[in-house]
XYZ file of C-alpha atoms in Angstrom:
338
model
C 22.299 36.587 -36.681
C 19.698 39.355 -36.703
C 18.438 40.957 -33.504
C 15.022 39.410 -34.050
C 16.555 35.942 -34.411
C 18.592 36.423 -31.236
C 15.471 37.390 -29.332
C 13.645 34.384 -30.717
C 16.482 32.038 -29.711
C 16.627 33.618 -26.257
C 12.895 33.158 -25.774
C 13.056 29.539 -26.883
C 15.972 28.816 -24.522
C 14.155 30.364 -21.552
C 10.994 28.398 -22.290
C 12.971 25.154 -22.585
C 14.761 25.904 -19.325
C 11.419 26.544 -17.631
C 10.058 23.228 -18.903
C 13.160 21.365 -17.714
C 12.960 22.964 -14.267
C 9.185 22.549 -13.946
C 9.360 18.976 -12.678
C 11.897 19.564 -9.873
C 10.115 22.803 -9.004
C 6.771 20.970 -8.649
C 8.476 18.188 -6.695
C 9.915 20.779 -4.340
C 6.496 22.382 -3.805
C 4.902 19.004 -3.042
C 7.748 18.072 -0.684
C 7.270 21.280 1.280
C 3.515 20.765 1.403
C 3.718 17.229 2.784
C 6.798 17.592 4.959
C 6.632 20.992 6.636
C 5.735 20.085 10.247
C 3.349 22.981 10.583
C -0.261 24.018 10.370
C -1.901 24.270 6.954
C -1.512 28.059 6.814
C 2.237 27.805 7.374
C 2.559 25.117 4.705
C 0.709 27.364 2.276
C 3.178 30.146 3.020
C 6.132 27.778 2.562
C 4.891 26.550 -0.824
C 4.096 30.127 -1.878
C 7.614 31.306 -1.012
C 9.083 28.407 -3.003
C 6.900 29.321 -5.977
C 7.932 32.984 -5.750
C 11.610 31.979 -5.655
C 11.193 29.837 -8.780
C 9.380 32.648 -10.600
C 12.025 35.213 -9.623
C 14.776 32.943 -10.931
C 12.825 32.492 -14.160
C 12.606 36.278 -14.565
C 16.344 36.536 -13.917
C 16.946 33.986 -16.671
C 14.606 35.881 -19.003
C 16.666 39.034 -18.468
C 19.784 37.316 -19.766
C 21.348 36.016 -16.570
C 20.675 32.339 -17.138
C 23.808 31.200 -15.285
C 22.835 33.180 -12.180
C 19.295 31.776 -12.305
C 20.481 28.210 -12.811
C 23.008 28.499 -9.982
C 20.374 29.909 -7.653
C 17.953 27.091 -8.435
C 20.634 24.423 -7.979
C 21.527 25.818 -4.536
C 17.867 26.007 -3.445
C 17.040 22.555 -4.781
C 20.164 21.035 -3.214
C 19.125 22.437 0.168
C 15.697 20.873 -0.287
C 17.271 17.533 -1.228
C 19.449 17.593 1.878
C 16.344 18.150 3.983
C 14.583 15.311 2.122
C 17.446 12.903 2.766
C 17.366 13.759 6.458
C 13.721 12.678 6.833
C 13.859 9.271 8.501
C 11.074 6.768 9.164
C 10.135 5.976 12.758
C 8.233 3.391 14.755
C 7.636 5.871 17.577
C 4.751 8.190 16.785
C 1.209 8.720 18.079
C -0.306 6.064 15.814
C -3.963 5.564 14.958
C -5.417 2.736 17.036
C -5.829 0.234 14.190
C -2.158 0.473 13.162
C -0.702 0.981 16.633
C 0.980 -2.423 16.539
C 2.730 -4.174 13.698
C 2.885 -7.935 13.821
C 6.047 -9.686 14.951
C 6.668 -13.386 15.366
C 8.910 -16.251 16.327
C 9.313 -19.497 14.404
C 10.128 -22.761 16.162
C 10.001 -25.531 13.595
C 6.409 -25.586 12.349
C 5.109 -23.556 15.304
C 4.764 -19.842 14.673
C 3.860 -17.441 17.487
C 2.501 -14.088 16.318
C 2.444 -11.122 18.691
C 0.082 -8.268 17.904
C -2.697 -10.063 15.998
C -5.533 -7.560 15.616
C -9.052 -8.643 16.516
C -11.067 -5.413 16.742
C -14.840 -5.471 17.047
C -15.931 -2.785 14.585
C -19.306 -1.110 15.109
C -18.432 1.799 12.801
C -15.192 3.095 11.350
C -14.683 5.362 14.357
C -16.457 3.156 16.888
C -14.733 -0.079 17.845
C -13.492 -2.224 20.701
C -9.713 -2.653 20.281
C -8.145 -6.003 21.003
C -4.628 -7.293 20.283
C -3.715 -10.914 20.878
C -0.831 -13.347 20.762
C -1.705 -16.424 18.701
C 0.085 -19.627 17.738
C -0.162 -21.420 14.408
C 1.000 -24.856 13.323
C 2.311 -24.645 9.782
C 1.931 -28.417 9.459
C -1.824 -27.753 9.614
C -1.752 -24.961 6.996
C -4.279 -25.844 4.290
C -5.050 -22.792 2.165
C -3.905 -19.414 0.932
C -6.458 -16.913 -0.346
C -5.950 -13.644 -2.195
C -8.372 -10.895 -1.155
C -8.834 -7.725 -3.219
C -10.770 -4.844 -1.689
C -11.816 -2.105 -4.107
C -12.068 1.303 -2.488
C -11.036 3.688 -5.293
C -12.628 2.502 -8.523
C -11.860 -0.570 -10.633
C -8.135 0.086 -11.121
C -7.038 0.250 -7.484
C -7.573 -2.385 -4.806
C -6.053 -3.131 -1.439
C -4.375 -6.539 -1.414
C -4.605 -8.942 1.508
C -3.506 -12.559 1.914
C -5.375 -14.974 4.201
C -3.970 -18.270 5.471
C -6.351 -21.038 6.527
C -5.667 -23.927 8.895
C -7.187 -27.373 9.428
C -9.116 -26.231 12.517
C -10.907 -23.507 10.538
C -8.786 -20.642 11.860
C -7.663 -17.929 9.449
C -5.158 -15.108 9.785
C -4.860 -12.263 7.291
C -1.699 -10.300 6.532
C -2.050 -6.777 5.203
C 0.675 -4.217 4.433
C -0.798 -0.797 5.207
C 0.087 2.834 5.683
C 0.787 3.630 9.316
C -1.336 6.673 9.951
C -0.831 8.947 12.900
C -3.863 9.949 14.950
C -6.046 12.324 12.996
C -4.150 11.649 9.763
C -5.934 10.618 6.570
C -4.592 8.621 3.628
C -3.294 10.573 0.647
C -2.230 8.876 -2.585
C 0.054 11.819 -3.425
C 1.383 11.971 0.113
C 2.446 8.357 -0.316
C 5.147 9.565 -2.728
C 6.529 12.079 -0.220
C 7.413 10.116 2.932
C 4.153 11.044 4.627
C 3.483 7.548 5.964
C 5.456 4.662 7.360
C 4.710 1.064 6.325
C 3.212 -1.387 8.794
C 2.400 -5.081 8.483
C -0.876 -6.009 10.146
C -1.930 -9.555 11.025
C -5.629 -9.790 11.825
C -8.613 -12.031 12.292
C -10.912 -12.133 9.231
C -13.851 -10.896 11.324
C -11.780 -7.805 11.940
C -9.960 -6.883 8.770
C -12.286 -8.362 6.133
C -15.508 -7.406 7.902
C -14.175 -3.855 8.339
C -13.959 -3.510 4.582
C -17.161 -5.321 3.601
C -19.573 -4.392 6.393
C -18.267 -1.136 7.815
C -16.645 0.670 4.878
C -18.829 -0.887 2.190
C -15.933 -1.732 -0.106
C -16.296 -4.220 -2.954
C -14.311 -7.281 -1.830
C -13.311 -10.420 -3.767
C -11.733 -13.608 -2.435
C -9.771 -16.028 -4.638
C -8.436 -19.425 -3.646
C -4.757 -19.526 -4.623
C -3.306 -22.727 -6.014
C -0.003 -23.130 -4.152
C 1.857 -26.228 -2.964
C 2.030 -26.505 0.808
C 5.791 -25.829 1.049
C 5.295 -22.558 -0.842
C 2.400 -21.569 1.449
C 4.557 -22.268 4.489
C 7.447 -20.303 3.002
C 5.165 -17.332 2.298
C 3.831 -17.395 5.873
C 7.378 -17.412 7.214
C 8.252 -14.558 4.828
C 5.445 -12.471 6.296
C 6.768 -13.132 9.794
C 10.268 -12.120 8.711
C 8.891 -8.955 7.088
C 7.018 -8.009 10.257
C 10.146 -8.503 12.351
C 12.230 -6.498 9.876
C 9.809 -3.557 9.974
C 9.783 -3.637 13.767
C 13.592 -3.453 13.784
C 14.040 -1.037 10.870
C 11.061 1.156 9.933
C 10.435 2.010 6.299
C 8.337 4.544 4.468
C 5.290 3.504 2.476
C 5.468 4.477 -1.198
C 2.357 4.565 -3.372
C 4.134 2.754 -6.228
C 7.250 0.983 -5.001
C 6.488 -0.073 -1.402
C 2.852 -0.958 -0.935
C 0.441 -3.816 -0.222
C 0.973 -5.413 -3.649
C 4.697 -4.966 -4.244
C 5.444 -6.460 -0.824
C 3.675 -9.697 -1.798
C 5.337 -9.692 -5.217
C 8.849 -9.486 -3.778
C 8.166 -12.208 -1.207
C 6.648 -14.552 -3.795
C 9.476 -13.876 -6.238
C 11.987 -14.939 -3.603
C 10.014 -18.160 -3.056
C 9.051 -19.290 -6.568
C 11.248 -17.119 -8.796
C 10.441 -16.174 -12.395
C 7.672 -13.693 -11.627
C 7.830 -11.018 -14.329
C 7.120 -7.368 -13.647
C 3.764 -6.325 -15.027
C 1.624 -3.171 -15.209
C -1.044 -4.997 -13.184
C 1.273 -4.885 -10.181
C 0.901 -1.099 -10.255
C -2.828 -1.033 -11.021
C -3.627 -3.500 -8.274
C -7.293 -3.701 -9.196
C -6.142 -5.949 -12.043
C -3.951 -8.146 -9.852
C -6.392 -11.046 -10.186
C -5.718 -11.006 -13.950
C -1.981 -11.247 -13.304
C -2.336 -14.108 -10.809
C -4.757 -15.945 -13.109
C -2.357 -15.564 -16.060
C 0.420 -17.087 -13.922
C -1.734 -20.194 -13.357
C -2.201 -19.591 -9.615
C -6.027 -19.514 -9.607
C -8.581 -22.205 -10.416
C -8.037 -22.878 -14.121
C -11.311 -24.810 -14.438
C -13.216 -21.523 -14.643
C -12.732 -18.302 -16.577
C -11.677 -15.353 -14.459
C -15.106 -13.728 -14.775
C -16.673 -16.790 -13.085
C -14.070 -16.734 -10.317
C -14.872 -13.070 -9.719
C -18.565 -13.887 -9.465
C -17.862 -16.750 -7.054
C -15.497 -14.647 -4.976
C -17.543 -11.481 -4.476
C -18.096 -11.885 -0.755
C -19.808 -8.652 0.309
C -23.368 -9.989 0.600
C -22.239 -13.122 2.431
C -20.080 -11.067 4.812
C -22.953 -8.721 5.647
C -25.283 -11.668 6.233
C -22.776 -13.364 8.544
C -21.669 -10.114 10.211
C -20.383 -10.978 13.709
C -21.295 -14.653 13.375
C -18.844 -17.254 14.678
C -18.635 -18.881 11.224
C -17.681 -15.691 9.386
C -14.697 -17.248 7.578
C -16.707 -20.271 6.440
C -19.702 -18.114 5.498
C -17.794 -15.786 3.174
C -16.373 -18.811 1.324
C -19.686 -20.494 0.643
C -20.160 -20.913 -3.099
C -16.458 -20.582 -3.918
C -15.373 -23.940 -5.411
C -12.637 -25.799 -3.590
C -9.426 -26.176 -5.531
C -8.951 -29.606 -7.121
C -6.542 -31.849 -5.258
């Protein structure tokens, strides 16, 4: 092999090695950025030092010491992985007020007692009167299950909530959310890097739905879900079990695998079975398409009509703090056929 060919092969091998190592190197930089418990300036320094180390090892490989460079990267990356594995979720942090309590419950036959039901009075996103209550529900009187999609990040991404309605007109909404610490803001990328724990919130509709429609100005849709009563009761009990499990064993939120949509999917799959995985479970803004295709929405109307019926923002703003908020936001949405 000529000298020129050897140089060419060497260059190609170094470039390929750099491409192979690029992903773990970027993962390491992101991990340091989101997990260094320091001020922003210190995190910048930490990421910069990691980047310098990776570049130095690349130069070492370029100079013909590929084994030394590879060994150095493996040692550094292994140390980072050990640190990553040691990061554990917790239920004991200085939480933001609206996620300070996760719901827990007890089940006695058809009577369910929920502790930590949120009923905040929101005047603005940072101006509210906090209130947490203990409420009891009779599953024998459970009459409806509604899917609520709240669009806050374009048409592909929506927050998923499930509302249960009872014969006396009461509703309770379950919502799996990130558990932010005080002063912390949501980050989609941070959700891949153990930045947030997962919390299950149970709330009054005038709290959690009105917050999204009237205070945040999100685009919110409500769909009546066609479920037999035993399945509705089983799903309610599954939410209670999930809340109790999170209270006993905290878990991290993950933007893709452990979020507001996947939680519902896994619970429903355990109840009804035969729910296929689908790209619309990841792009939750299209979840209504998935549910409609599974026959769980009102088949008398095309999905576009159901979306038009279920867009509740104007009705929510008109009702605002009214005592009939739950009934008001459902006006114009056809009842499911019996």
